[in-house]
Structures are given as C-alpha cells and as structure tokens.
Coordinates of C-alpha atoms in Angstrom, one line a residue:
Chain F
M1038 CA -135.7 96.3 -49.8
V1039 CA -134.2 94.2 -52.5
E1040 CA -132.8 96.0 -55.5
T1041 CA -134.4 95.0 -58.8
A1042 CA -132.4 93.7 -61.7
E1043 CA -133.3 96.9 -63.5
T1044 CA -131.6 98.9 -60.7
R1045 CA -128.5 96.8 -60.9
A1046 CA -128.4 97.2 -64.6
A1047 CA -128.8 100.9 -64.3
A1048 CA -125.9 100.9 -61.7
A1049 CA -123.7 99.0 -64.1
R1050 CA -124.5 101.5 -66.9
L1051 CA -123.7 104.4 -64.7
L1052 CA -120.3 102.8 -63.8
T1053 CA -119.6 102.4 -67.5
R1054 CA -120.4 106.1 -68.0
F1055 CA -118.0 107.2 -65.3
E1056 CA -115.3 104.8 -66.5
A1057 CA -115.7 106.5 -70.0
L1058 CA -114.8 109.8 -68.2
G1059 CA -111.5 108.2 -67.2
A1060 CA -112.4 106.9 -63.8
E1061 CA -110.9 103.8 -62.4
R1062 CA -113.4 101.3 -60.9
V1063 CA -112.7 100.6 -57.2
E1064 CA -114.4 98.5 -54.4
A1065 CA -114.8 99.0 -50.7
A1066 CA -115.6 96.5 -47.9
I1067 CA -119.1 96.4 -46.6
L1068 CA -117.9 96.0 -43.0
Q1069 CA -116.1 99.2 -42.1
P1070 CA -114.3 99.9 -38.8
A1071 CA -116.7 102.1 -36.8
G1072 CA -114.0 104.2 -35.1
P1073 CA -113.0 106.5 -38.0
L1074 CA -116.7 107.0 -39.0
L1075 CA -117.7 107.9 -35.5
D1076 CA -114.8 110.3 -35.1
L1077 CA -115.7 112.0 -38.3
Y1078 CA -119.5 112.2 -38.0
G1079 CA -119.9 112.1 -34.3
E1080 CA -122.5 110.2 -32.3
D1081 CA -125.3 111.1 -34.6
I1082 CA -124.1 108.5 -37.1
R1083 CA -125.2 105.8 -34.7
A1084 CA -128.8 106.8 -35.4
R1085 CA -128.2 106.3 -39.1
A1086 CA -125.7 103.5 -39.4
Y1087 CA -125.9 99.8 -38.5
V1088 CA -123.3 99.1 -35.9
T1089 CA -122.3 95.6 -35.0
Q1090 CA -119.7 93.8 -33.1
D1091 CA -116.8 91.9 -34.6
P1092 CA -115.1 89.5 -32.2
L1093 CA -111.6 90.6 -33.4
R1094 CA -112.0 94.0 -34.9
G1095 CA -114.4 95.5 -32.3
E1096 CA -117.2 97.8 -33.5
V1097 CA -117.9 97.7 -37.2
M1098 CA -120.5 99.4 -39.3
L1099 CA -122.3 98.3 -42.4
R1100 CA -120.9 100.8 -45.0
P1101 CA -122.9 104.0 -44.5
D1102 CA -121.1 105.7 -47.4
F1103 CA -118.2 105.2 -49.8
T1104 CA -116.4 108.4 -49.3
V1105 CA -114.3 107.5 -46.2
P1106 CA -113.0 104.1 -47.6
V1107 CA -112.3 105.6 -51.0
V1108 CA -110.4 108.5 -49.5
E1109 CA -108.4 106.0 -47.3
M1110 CA -107.6 104.0 -50.4
H1111 CA -106.5 107.0 -52.3
L1112 CA -104.3 108.3 -49.5
A1113 CA -102.7 104.8 -49.0
R1114 CA -101.8 104.7 -52.7
G1115 CA -100.0 108.0 -52.3
N1116 CA -101.5 111.1 -53.5
G1117 CA -101.5 111.7 -57.2
A1118 CA -104.3 112.9 -59.3
A1119 CA -107.0 110.2 -59.8
R1120 CA -110.6 109.7 -60.7
Y1121 CA -112.5 106.7 -59.2
T1122 CA -115.9 105.2 -59.7
Y1123 CA -117.7 102.6 -57.6
A1124 CA -121.1 101.0 -57.1
G1125 CA -122.5 99.1 -54.2
E1126 CA -125.0 98.9 -51.4
I1127 CA -125.0 101.4 -48.6
F1128 CA -126.9 101.0 -45.4
R1129 CA -128.8 103.7 -43.5
K1130 CA -131.1 103.0 -40.5
Q1131 CA -134.5 104.7 -40.7
E1132 CA -135.5 105.4 -37.1
E1133 CA -138.8 106.8 -38.1
E1134 CA -141.2 105.2 -40.5
T1135 CA -140.3 107.2 -43.6
G1136 CA -141.0 104.6 -46.2
R1137 CA -137.4 105.1 -47.5
P1138 CA -135.2 102.1 -47.9
S1139 CA -132.5 101.4 -45.4
E1140 CA -130.4 99.5 -47.9
Y1141 CA -129.8 100.8 -51.4
L1142 CA -127.4 101.0 -54.3
Q1143 CA -125.2 104.0 -54.8
V1144 CA -122.9 104.8 -57.7
G1145 CA -120.2 107.3 -57.1
Y1146 CA -117.5 109.3 -58.9
E1147 CA -114.6 111.0 -57.0
H1148 CA -112.0 113.3 -58.4
F1149 CA -108.7 113.7 -56.4
G1150 CA -105.8 116.0 -56.8
G1151 CA -107.2 118.5 -59.3
A1152 CA -105.0 121.5 -58.7
D1153 CA -107.4 123.8 -60.6
E1154 CA -110.3 123.9 -58.1
P1155 CA -112.9 125.6 -60.3
A1156 CA -112.1 123.3 -63.2
A1157 CA -112.4 120.2 -61.0
D1158 CA -115.7 121.4 -59.5
A1159 CA -117.0 122.1 -63.0
E1160 CA -115.8 118.8 -64.4
V1161 CA -117.6 116.7 -61.7
F1162 CA -120.8 118.8 -61.8
A1163 CA -120.8 118.5 -65.6
A1164 CA -120.3 114.7 -65.4
F1165 CA -123.4 114.3 -63.3
H1166 CA -125.3 116.9 -65.3
G1167 CA -124.5 115.1 -68.5
I1168 CA -125.4 111.6 -67.3
L1169 CA -128.6 112.7 -65.6
A1170 CA -129.7 115.1 -68.5
P1171 CA -132.4 112.8 -69.9
L1172 CA -134.2 112.8 -66.5
G1173 CA -135.0 116.5 -66.6
L1174 CA -133.9 116.9 -63.0
K1175 CA -133.6 120.2 -61.2
P1176 CA -130.1 121.1 -60.1
A1177 CA -129.2 122.7 -56.8
T1178 CA -125.9 124.3 -56.0
G1179 CA -124.2 126.0 -53.0
D1180 CA -120.8 126.9 -51.6
I1181 CA -119.8 126.1 -48.1
G1182 CA -116.5 127.9 -48.8
L1183 CA -118.3 131.2 -49.2
L1184 CA -119.7 130.8 -45.6
T1185 CA -116.4 129.7 -44.1
A1186 CA -114.6 132.6 -45.9
A1187 CA -117.1 135.0 -44.3
I1188 CA -116.7 133.5 -40.8
R1189 CA -112.9 133.6 -41.1
G1190 CA -113.1 137.3 -42.2
L1191 CA -115.1 138.4 -39.1
S1192 CA -113.3 141.0 -37.0
T1193 CA -113.5 138.8 -33.9
T1194 CA -111.3 136.3 -32.0
E1195 CA -110.0 133.1 -33.5
A1196 CA -111.8 131.2 -30.7
R1197 CA -115.2 132.7 -31.7
K1198 CA -114.5 132.0 -35.4
G1199 CA -113.5 128.4 -34.5
A1200 CA -116.7 127.9 -32.7
L1201 CA -118.8 129.2 -35.6
L1202 CA -116.9 127.1 -38.1
R1203 CA -117.4 124.0 -35.9
H1204 CA -121.1 124.6 -35.8
L1205 CA -121.7 125.7 -39.4
W1206 CA -123.6 122.5 -40.0
R1207 CA -125.9 122.9 -37.0
P1208 CA -128.0 125.9 -37.9
R1209 CA -129.7 126.2 -34.5
R1210 CA -126.5 126.3 -32.5
F1211 CA -124.8 128.5 -35.1
R1212 CA -127.6 131.1 -34.7
A1213 CA -127.4 130.8 -30.9
L1214 CA -123.6 131.4 -31.1
V1215 CA -124.0 134.5 -33.4
E1216 CA -126.6 135.9 -30.9
R1217 CA -124.3 135.2 -28.0
Y1218 CA -121.4 137.0 -29.7
R1219 CA -123.6 140.0 -30.6
A1220 CA -124.7 140.6 -27.1
W1221 CA -122.6 142.1 -24.4
R1222 CA -122.4 139.7 -21.5
P1223 CA -120.8 139.9 -18.1
A1224 CA -118.0 137.6 -17.1
T1225 CA -119.3 134.1 -16.4
A1226 CA -120.3 133.2 -12.9
L1227 CA -118.7 130.2 -11.2
H1228 CA -121.0 127.1 -11.0
G1229 CA -121.0 124.4 -8.4
S1230 CA -119.4 124.3 -5.0
P1231 CA -115.7 125.2 -4.7
D1232 CA -115.3 122.4 -2.2
S1233 CA -116.4 119.7 -4.7
P1234 CA -113.7 117.1 -5.3
E1235 CA -111.9 116.8 -8.7
I1236 CA -113.3 113.6 -10.3
G1237 CA -113.0 112.1 -13.7
L1238 CA -110.6 112.6 -16.6
R1239 CA -111.4 116.3 -17.3
S1240 CA -109.0 118.0 -14.9
R1241 CA -109.2 121.1 -12.7
A1242 CA -106.6 122.6 -15.0
E1243 CA -108.9 122.1 -18.0
V1244 CA -111.7 123.8 -16.0
E1245 CA -109.4 126.7 -15.1
A1246 CA -108.3 127.0 -18.8
R1247 CA -111.8 127.3 -20.0
L1248 CA -112.7 129.8 -17.3
A1249 CA -109.7 131.9 -18.4
A1250 CA -110.9 131.6 -22.0
L1251 CA -114.4 132.8 -20.9
A1252 CA -112.9 135.7 -19.0
T1253 CA -110.8 136.7 -22.0
D1254 CA -113.9 136.4 -24.3
A1255 CA -116.0 138.6 -21.9
K1256 CA -113.5 141.4 -22.5
E1257 CA -113.9 141.2 -26.3
P1258 CA -116.2 143.6 -28.0
P1259 CA -119.4 142.1 -29.3
L1260 CA -119.7 141.0 -32.9
S1261 CA -120.6 144.1 -34.9
G1262 CA -124.2 144.4 -36.1
M1263 CA -122.9 144.9 -39.6
E1264 CA -121.0 141.6 -39.6
A1265 CA -123.8 139.7 -38.1
E1266 CA -126.0 141.1 -40.8
V1267 CA -123.5 140.0 -43.5
L1268 CA -123.7 136.5 -42.2
D1269 CA -127.5 136.6 -42.2
T1270 CA -127.6 138.0 -45.7
L1271 CA -125.1 135.5 -47.0
L1272 CA -127.0 132.6 -45.5
R1273 CA -130.3 133.8 -47.1
L1274 CA -128.8 134.2 -50.7
K1275 CA -131.0 132.2 -53.1
E1276 CA -131.2 133.1 -56.7
T1277 CA -129.7 132.1 -60.0
A1278 CA -125.9 131.8 -59.8
P1279 CA -125.0 135.0 -61.7
V1280 CA -127.5 137.1 -59.6
V1281 CA -126.0 135.7 -56.4
L1282 CA -122.5 136.4 -57.7
S1283 CA -123.4 140.1 -58.1
Q1284 CA -124.9 140.1 -54.7
I1285 CA -121.7 138.7 -53.2
R1286 CA -119.8 141.4 -55.1
D1287 CA -122.0 144.0 -53.4
I1288 CA -121.4 142.5 -50.0
A1289 CA -117.6 142.4 -50.7
V1290 CA -117.6 146.2 -51.0
D1291 CA -118.3 146.6 -47.2
F1292 CA -116.9 143.2 -46.2
P1293 CA -113.8 142.5 -48.4
A1294 CA -113.2 139.1 -46.7
V1295 CA -115.6 137.4 -49.1
A1296 CA -113.9 138.9 -52.2
P1297 CA -111.7 135.9 -52.8
A1298 CA -114.7 133.6 -52.4
A1299 CA -116.5 135.7 -55.0
D1300 CA -113.5 135.4 -57.3
M1301 CA -113.6 131.6 -56.8
F1302 CA -117.4 131.6 -57.4
S1303 CA -116.9 133.6 -60.6
A1304 CA -114.1 131.3 -61.9
R1305 CA -116.3 128.3 -61.2
L1306 CA -119.2 129.8 -63.2
D1307 CA -116.8 130.4 -66.1
A1308 CA -115.5 126.8 -65.9
L1309 CA -119.1 125.5 -65.7
A1310 CA -120.0 127.5 -68.8
R1311 CA -117.0 126.1 -70.6
A1312 CA -118.2 122.6 -69.6
G1313 CA -121.4 123.4 -71.4
I1314 CA -123.6 124.2 -68.4
D1315 CA -126.2 127.0 -68.8
V1316 CA -125.1 129.0 -65.7
D1317 CA -127.6 131.8 -66.3
T1318 CA -130.4 129.6 -65.1
L1319 CA -128.4 127.5 -62.6
P1320 CA -130.0 127.9 -59.1
F1321 CA -127.7 128.8 -56.2
E1322 CA -128.6 128.6 -52.5
A1323 CA -126.0 129.7 -49.9
S1324 CA -127.5 127.4 -47.2
Y1325 CA -127.6 124.4 -49.5
G1326 CA -125.6 121.5 -48.0
R1327 CA -125.5 123.1 -44.6
T1328 CA -127.6 120.6 -42.7
T1329 CA -126.9 117.1 -43.8
L1330 CA -123.6 117.0 -45.8
E1331 CA -121.3 117.7 -42.9
Y1332 CA -118.0 117.0 -44.6
Y1333 CA -118.3 119.2 -47.6
D1334 CA -116.3 122.4 -47.4
G1335 CA -116.6 124.0 -50.8
F1336 CA -118.9 123.7 -53.9
V1337 CA -121.9 121.5 -53.2
F1338 CA -124.6 120.2 -55.6
G1339 CA -127.6 118.0 -55.9
F1340 CA -130.2 116.9 -58.5
Y1341 CA -133.9 116.6 -57.6
A1342 CA -137.0 115.3 -59.3
E1343 CA -139.3 118.3 -59.5
G1344 CA -142.8 117.6 -58.2
R1345 CA -141.6 114.7 -56.2
P1346 CA -140.8 116.1 -52.7
D1347 CA -141.3 112.6 -51.3
L1348 CA -138.1 111.4 -53.0
P1349 CA -134.6 112.1 -51.7
P1350 CA -132.2 113.8 -54.2
V1351 CA -131.3 111.5 -57.1
A1352 CA -127.7 112.7 -56.8
T1353 CA -125.6 114.8 -54.4
G1354 CA -122.0 115.8 -54.3
G1355 CA -119.4 118.4 -53.4
R1356 CA -115.9 119.3 -52.5
Y1357 CA -114.4 117.8 -49.3
D1358 CA -110.7 118.7 -49.2
A1359 CA -110.6 119.1 -45.4
L1360 CA -112.0 115.6 -44.9
T1361 CA -109.0 114.1 -46.7
G1362 CA -106.7 116.0 -44.2
V1363 CA -108.7 114.7 -41.2
I1364 CA -108.7 111.1 -42.5
G1365 CA -105.0 111.1 -43.5
G1366 CA -103.9 113.1 -40.5
G1367 CA -101.9 115.3 -42.8
A1368 CA -102.2 117.9 -45.5
A1369 CA -105.5 118.1 -47.3
V1370 CA -105.8 116.8 -50.9
P1371 CA -108.2 118.5 -53.4
A1372 CA -111.2 116.2 -53.6
V1373 CA -114.6 116.6 -55.2
G1374 CA -117.2 114.0 -56.1
G1375 CA -120.7 112.8 -55.9
V1376 CA -123.1 109.9 -55.8
I1377 CA -126.2 108.8 -57.7
R1378 CA -129.0 106.5 -56.4
P1379 CA -129.9 104.3 -59.3
G1380 CA -132.9 102.9 -57.4
L1381 CA -134.6 106.3 -57.8
L1382 CA -134.3 106.1 -61.6
G1383 CA -136.9 103.3 -61.7
E1384 CA -139.2 105.4 -59.5
L1385 CA -139.0 108.2 -62.0
G1386 CA -139.7 105.8 -64.8
V1387 CA -136.4 106.4 -66.7
A1388 CA -133.3 104.5 -67.5
P1389 CA -130.3 106.7 -68.3
Chain V
M729 CA -161.2 87.2 -27.1
T730 CA -159.8 89.1 -24.2
L731 CA -158.2 92.4 -23.8
K732 CA -154.6 91.9 -22.7
L733 CA -153.2 94.4 -20.2
G734 CA -149.4 94.3 -19.6
I735 CA -148.6 95.0 -15.9
P736 CA -145.0 95.2 -14.5
S737 CA -144.3 91.9 -12.8
K738 CA -142.6 93.0 -9.7
G739 CA -141.6 95.6 -7.2
R740 CA -143.0 99.1 -6.5
L741 CA -144.2 99.5 -10.0
M742 CA -146.5 96.5 -9.7
S743 CA -147.8 97.4 -6.2
K744 CA -148.4 101.0 -7.2
T745 CA -150.2 99.9 -10.3
A746 CA -152.4 97.6 -8.2
D747 CA -153.1 100.6 -5.9
W748 CA -154.1 102.8 -8.9
F749 CA -156.5 100.2 -10.2
G750 CA -157.7 99.6 -6.6
A751 CA -158.6 103.3 -6.3
K752 CA -160.7 102.9 -9.4
G753 CA -162.6 100.0 -7.8
L754 CA -160.7 97.2 -9.5
D755 CA -159.1 94.5 -7.5
F756 CA -155.8 93.5 -9.1
T757 CA -154.5 90.3 -7.6
V758 CA -151.6 87.9 -8.3
D759 CA -152.2 84.2 -7.9
E760 CA -149.5 83.3 -5.3
G761 CA -149.9 79.6 -6.0
R762 CA -149.3 79.7 -9.8
A763 CA -146.7 82.4 -10.4
Y764 CA -147.3 85.0 -13.1
T765 CA -151.0 84.7 -13.4
A766 CA -153.1 87.6 -12.3
S767 CA -156.7 88.9 -12.3
L768 CA -158.2 92.4 -12.5
G769 CA -161.7 91.3 -11.6
F770 CA -163.0 93.0 -14.7
D771 CA -164.8 90.9 -17.3
G772 CA -162.8 90.5 -20.6
V773 CA -159.5 92.0 -19.3
E774 CA -156.6 89.6 -18.9
P775 CA -153.6 91.0 -17.0
V776 CA -150.3 89.8 -18.4
L777 CA -147.3 90.1 -16.0
L778 CA -144.2 91.3 -17.8
S779 CA -140.9 92.9 -16.9
A780 CA -141.4 96.7 -17.2
G781 CA -138.6 96.8 -19.7
E782 CA -140.4 94.3 -22.0
I783 CA -143.7 96.1 -22.0
P784 CA -142.7 98.7 -24.7
R785 CA -141.7 95.9 -27.1
E786 CA -145.0 94.0 -26.5
L787 CA -147.0 97.2 -27.0
A788 CA -145.2 98.0 -30.2
A789 CA -145.7 94.5 -31.5
G790 CA -149.4 94.7 -30.6
R791 CA -149.2 91.5 -28.6
I792 CA -150.9 93.3 -25.7
H793 CA -153.7 95.8 -26.1
L794 CA -152.8 98.0 -23.1
G795 CA -149.7 98.2 -20.9
V796 CA -148.4 100.1 -17.9
T797 CA -144.8 101.2 -18.0
G798 CA -142.6 104.2 -17.7
M799 CA -142.6 107.0 -20.3
D800 CA -138.8 106.8 -20.4
V801 CA -138.6 103.2 -21.5
V802 CA -141.3 103.7 -24.1
R803 CA -139.6 106.7 -25.7
E804 CA -136.2 105.0 -25.5
K805 CA -137.2 101.6 -26.9
I806 CA -139.9 102.4 -29.5
P807 CA -138.7 104.2 -32.6
G808 CA -141.4 106.7 -33.6
W809 CA -143.3 105.8 -30.4
E810 CA -146.2 108.1 -31.2
M811 CA -147.1 106.0 -34.2
Q812 CA -147.0 102.8 -32.2
V813 CA -148.7 103.6 -28.9
R814 CA -151.0 106.2 -27.4
E815 CA -150.7 107.7 -23.9
L816 CA -154.0 107.0 -22.2
A817 CA -153.4 108.1 -18.6
P818 CA -150.5 109.2 -16.5
L819 CA -150.7 107.2 -13.3
G820 CA -149.1 109.6 -10.8
F821 CA -146.3 107.5 -9.6
G822 CA -142.8 106.3 -10.8
Q823 CA -141.8 110.0 -11.4
A824 CA -138.3 110.3 -12.6
V825 CA -136.4 112.8 -14.6
L826 CA -133.8 111.9 -17.2
V827 CA -131.0 114.5 -16.9
I828 CA -127.5 115.3 -18.0
A829 CA -125.1 115.8 -15.1
V830 CA -121.5 116.8 -14.9
P831 CA -118.9 116.8 -12.1
D832 CA -119.9 119.6 -9.6
F833 CA -116.3 121.0 -9.7
W834 CA -116.7 121.9 -13.4
A835 CA -117.2 125.6 -12.4
D836 CA -117.2 126.6 -16.1
V837 CA -120.1 124.4 -17.1
D838 CA -123.8 125.3 -16.4
T839 CA -125.6 124.8 -19.7
L840 CA -125.5 122.6 -22.8
H841 CA -123.6 125.4 -24.5
D842 CA -120.9 125.1 -21.9
L843 CA -120.9 121.3 -22.3
D844 CA -120.5 121.6 -26.0
A845 CA -117.6 124.0 -25.7
A846 CA -116.0 121.8 -22.9
A847 CA -116.4 118.8 -25.2
A848 CA -114.5 120.5 -28.0
A849 CA -111.7 121.5 -25.7
F850 CA -111.6 118.0 -24.1
R851 CA -111.3 116.3 -27.5
A852 CA -108.4 118.6 -28.4
V853 CA -106.6 117.8 -25.1
H854 CA -107.4 114.0 -24.8
G855 CA -107.7 113.0 -28.4
H856 CA -111.1 111.4 -28.0
R857 CA -114.7 112.7 -27.6
L858 CA -116.1 113.5 -24.2
R859 CA -117.9 110.4 -22.9
I860 CA -121.4 110.5 -21.5
A861 CA -122.5 107.3 -19.7
T862 CA -126.1 106.3 -20.1
K863 CA -128.5 103.5 -20.8
Y864 CA -130.9 105.9 -22.7
H865 CA -129.0 106.1 -25.9
R866 CA -131.8 107.1 -28.3
L867 CA -133.2 109.8 -26.0
V868 CA -129.9 111.3 -25.1
R869 CA -128.6 111.3 -28.7
E870 CA -131.8 112.9 -30.1
F871 CA -131.8 115.5 -27.3
L872 CA -128.1 116.5 -27.9
R873 CA -128.6 116.5 -31.7
T874 CA -131.6 118.8 -31.4
K875 CA -129.6 121.1 -29.1
G876 CA -126.6 121.0 -31.4
V877 CA -124.1 119.5 -29.0
A878 CA -121.1 117.9 -30.8
D879 CA -117.8 116.1 -29.9
Y880 CA -119.4 113.7 -27.3
Q881 CA -119.8 110.0 -27.4
L882 CA -122.2 107.8 -25.5
V883 CA -120.9 104.9 -23.5
D884 CA -123.2 102.2 -22.3
S885 CA -123.9 101.9 -18.6
Q886 CA -126.7 99.7 -17.5
G887 CA -126.3 100.4 -13.8
A888 CA -124.4 102.4 -11.2
T889 CA -124.1 105.1 -13.8
E890 CA -123.3 107.8 -11.2
G891 CA -120.0 106.0 -10.5
T892 CA -118.7 106.1 -14.0
V893 CA -117.1 109.5 -13.7
R894 CA -115.1 108.6 -10.6
N895 CA -114.1 105.3 -12.3
L896 CA -112.8 107.2 -15.3
T897 CA -115.1 105.4 -17.8
A898 CA -117.0 108.6 -18.6
E899 CA -116.7 112.4 -18.1
A900 CA -120.5 113.0 -17.7
V901 CA -123.7 111.0 -17.2
A902 CA -127.2 111.0 -18.5
D903 CA -129.4 109.2 -16.0
I904 CA -132.7 108.9 -14.3
T905 CA -133.1 110.7 -11.0
S906 CA -136.0 111.4 -8.7
T907 CA -134.6 113.7 -6.1
G908 CA -131.0 114.2 -7.4
E909 CA -129.7 112.9 -4.1
T910 CA -127.6 110.1 -5.6
L911 CA -126.1 112.4 -8.2
R912 CA -125.2 114.9 -5.4
A913 CA -123.7 112.2 -3.3
N914 CA -121.5 111.3 -6.3
H915 CA -120.5 115.0 -6.7
L916 CA -122.4 115.4 -9.9
R917 CA -124.6 118.4 -10.8
I918 CA -127.5 118.6 -13.2
L919 CA -127.1 121.1 -16.1
S920 CA -129.5 124.0 -15.8
D921 CA -131.0 123.1 -19.2
G922 CA -130.1 119.4 -19.0
V923 CA -133.6 117.9 -18.4
I924 CA -134.2 115.5 -21.3
L925 CA -137.5 114.0 -20.1
K926 CA -139.9 114.2 -17.2
S927 CA -141.2 110.6 -16.9
E928 CA -143.8 108.8 -14.9
A929 CA -145.7 105.5 -15.1
M930 CA -148.3 105.7 -17.9
L931 CA -151.1 103.5 -19.2
Y932 CA -150.5 103.0 -22.9
K933 CA -152.8 101.7 -25.7
A934 CA -151.1 99.7 -28.4
R935 CA -152.1 101.1 -31.8
N936 CA -151.1 97.8 -33.6
A937 CA -153.0 95.4 -31.4
D938 CA -155.8 93.3 -32.6
W939 CA -158.6 95.9 -32.2
T940 CA -161.8 94.0 -33.0
G941 CA -165.4 95.1 -32.2
E942 CA -165.1 92.9 -29.1
T943 CA -161.8 94.3 -27.7
R944 CA -162.9 97.8 -28.6
G945 CA -166.1 97.2 -26.6
I946 CA -164.1 95.9 -23.6
L947 CA -161.8 98.9 -23.8
E948 CA -164.8 101.3 -23.8
R949 CA -166.3 99.6 -20.7
L950 CA -162.9 99.6 -19.0
A951 CA -162.4 103.3 -19.8
G952 CA -165.8 104.0 -18.3
Q953 CA -164.8 102.2 -15.1
L954 CA -161.5 104.0 -15.0
G955 CA -162.9 107.4 -15.9
L956 CA -160.7 107.8 -18.9
A957 CA -161.5 109.7 -22.1
L958 CA -160.6 107.6 -25.2

C-alpha cells in the first residue's frame, strides 16, 4: 500500500507536535541487522518481518519497528536524559489475508532517562492524549510491572518465578506453568535409553543439570492456592483506574508483595491527574499489553477508535526499561515511549 | 476449456496417484515419447505434470483447477491455505508425520514443556538460541508459537536433516517421518506431544482457478466418476 500525501502531511504535523514537546528528531536505517531483532523477539518475528540477505552484512530485516534502533542510538550517545521523535515506514508481513497494510508510516516519541518514573509515564501518556484528543479515541492502560511484582513476590523458588516471568507474554504457557506449580508431582521419570550416545552441542552435563533442577523442584511445595488465586485475580482486573487501585490495595492486605506496585500505580495516577488527564474515567486492564507488546515491562497504553474493531490501535506505547539493558548489555535506562499510525487518521476521517 | 489437474511428475507419488485413479476406473498414462504430457482418459480433464513441491504454488495461483500433493507442502507453502484451496479427498498414500525430535540421550526432555525449559537453559549456557533444523519453517514456527515455546531458532535444512544434530549444526530437528526408523537410527526421539501434522497425499481444489460453467460441469462429472462429494 502506498501512503497518501495526506498521510505524509499528517506524519509531518505529528513530528512537529512532538518536537514542540522538546523532542529531537532522529532517523533510523530501513535495513536493520536481523540478529539483534531475532535475539530480542525470538523466531516469531520471522513471521512478521521481511528478512533478506545482504552479501556483506548477512541477514537483514526491513525495519519492523523503531524502538531497537532508537535505543541503540541513544545508548551509543551515552546515556543522559533525552526525548526523541521520528517518522518513517515500518514493514510487517501479513501471513493471513487481514486486509491490513504490510508497509505503513509510524510516528514515534521516546523519553529516556526520566528518573521520576510516574512523572515520565504521565508525560508520555499526556503527550499522546493531547495530540490525539480531537479524534475522540478510547484510551486503554495497563501495567506489566504489577504482574511482574506479583510473580516476584510469590513464596516459591527463583527458578519457578523466572519461568513465569519468561512466559508472562504467552498466556497459554503461563497458565500451564501456574497449573504445573500448583499440582503436586512426582519426580520426573527418565526418558530415552541410557545407552544412547551423546550427540550434539547440548551436553550430557546439561542434561544432568536439568535433571537435578527437576529433582530439586519436585521437593518444593506446590504453589499455594491463595497465591495462584492472587495471580488469577490480578490478571482479571479490569475497571477504571481508581477502582483497580483500590482492588490492588485490597489484594496487598493478604499479599504485601504488590504494595510497592500499588504505590507506583497511585503515584502514576497522581502524575496523570497533574498532567490534566481525567483519571476517574481512565480504563485500566491488568492483562493489557500481555500478548503482543513483548518488550514492555511497566506502564502500557493504547488508543482505539470505538466502534471500529476492524482497525488496529491508532497509538500504542509503554515503558521498556529492561529492553535497554538487554540491548546495551548493561544497566537498564528508564525508557518510555509510543507510536502513532498516521495512516489510520485518514480512515477515521480526521486530521490532527 | 479444459479442467487442469496437477499430478506429481515422478516417483512413487506419481505411480500411486495413477493407481488411485486406476481404482476409480480412470486410466492415467504418461506419453513416453513426448515427455511431460499425460492423459487421464476423461473428457475435458487435462493432466499437468508438475513437481509435487510446485503444485501448491500452482493451486494457490489458480493456474490449475485441481492438484494432487502432500498436505505438508500445501500447509507449509500456502499462507492461509484454507482460503486458497479445498481438500477434496485424502488419497490413502504418502502418509508421513511432521514431528519434533531430540537426541535420545536427553533423559530430561519428553514434552514441549521440557524442550522450552531446556532451550532457556541452553541459551544461558551457549549464548545462542537452541537450533531446530527443518525445511518446514512456517508449520514448525506456528506450532511452537501456539504451544508457547521460546528461545529456539529454526535453521534451514533441505535434506539429511537427521544428521544435523550429530554434525553440530542443530540441537533438535523437525522433520517428516513415516516409521520413525531413520530418526531412531540417528539416535533421535520424537517428543511425546511433538506431532505437528499428520500428512498424506490429497486431492485439492483451487478456489482461485477459473471456475466457469464449463469447468464446473467437468468437475461435477469427474466427482461423480470418482465418487466424491463436492
């Protein structure tokens, strides 16, 4: 699909709006090395990104998002506080006939190094909210940090917590893991023949190490029913933000591990209110951002056109501190940002 | 206007296809003098000899009306295959199962859950994702995504896939097997929940082909002869 002149003009106006908020305009190459993207997103990204072969650089991808190159650029500059904005095409393969474009413009705004986390979350959300205000979109918010705090607070082993955290974004496997840890299970049987030769890179020592880990895990008590229910309850929370906050406070009475997350939630609502957002009507859904936005690890948000379930969200964003640590191979940097698809504005018949 | 029927151009798949039509009273013959022309002895049907691997593409493009090929190649090669082709009849041969197999000495791995946990540990030790060799990239990736397996990567292997583990180019394989004998001989074991697809040869109808009153009529007559419900 070719972007129309109207869409390009809308993208240019959005860039100007973000620049007016103090963002520096940056660019990113369309051909991105495939390795870092594959390492981050796993093999699934191959189903979504165009992969091609460069004779000198090896596998490259047509830019599937801006986040990774913008984080790399920010880290290479050395780590101060910064705000960036960008606009350009991104490319997403559609393996099924969805009618959605596989090439479209995206305009983004990223905020790095904000030491006051609730204030930075609120600033970014308010920026998108303000720019999109004339469209009458429905906001959605969530908080991956609430879920990770709950998992880290479980009274079970680090190994089990690590497995749950790793699969937080895969709801089916996450549920299977919770069920597995709730049930009592006998020590694992050995599979295969003891006479089979050791072949391949995964060594017998690695097999023995996992068997030992399984034996240790089998001696652990099952996950308590109360804690499994807490996870369930948290994942189902869906109400206006203040109502959810009071529900989290209730949960924190029996499960104090979520108390700091509730404090953060509360501070963020205060910061949002100071930024002019009507938090009393702001929707919150604990599971929001759990399925598709794998790199977010804190506040997440989106803006949707009501009555148009056929359209993807007009804007999405969130906090991704941990991603910066993964990309940089060092300490995480506070990072929160989001993107708008200007092509959808024309579909909605508006020009912000 | 004839109805074009794609038939695998060589090997067991072609002779078994001929047998299947023969059992339905149709005499499929290849003209030995002029290579790659064939006849089915049925008015209006023109057999087109194609490599089995090309038949999915021709079906999806609608350049042939019907085609015989394996379910595995159709589902691998045609995105959203159900929208492009319809399964008319399983042909009862070419049975094969696409499975995930790991070294038999992996005493800790029996299920996809184990594979996923082993992959996470492997990545931590070796610094790269656990490699699964296959030529069925789409099918394997969709299967593993549905099952929530992470920290793996697919490496392409167009042949002798069973040997990749021993050759240190992969840690596990996803391959077609009929009896599992080759996998066993290579000291590989199928995961207990590692069956991705049970495949066999299938007669397909191309949804995007040029279906006119005439070709529709030929198809109805052919279906009558073959005893197929349309």
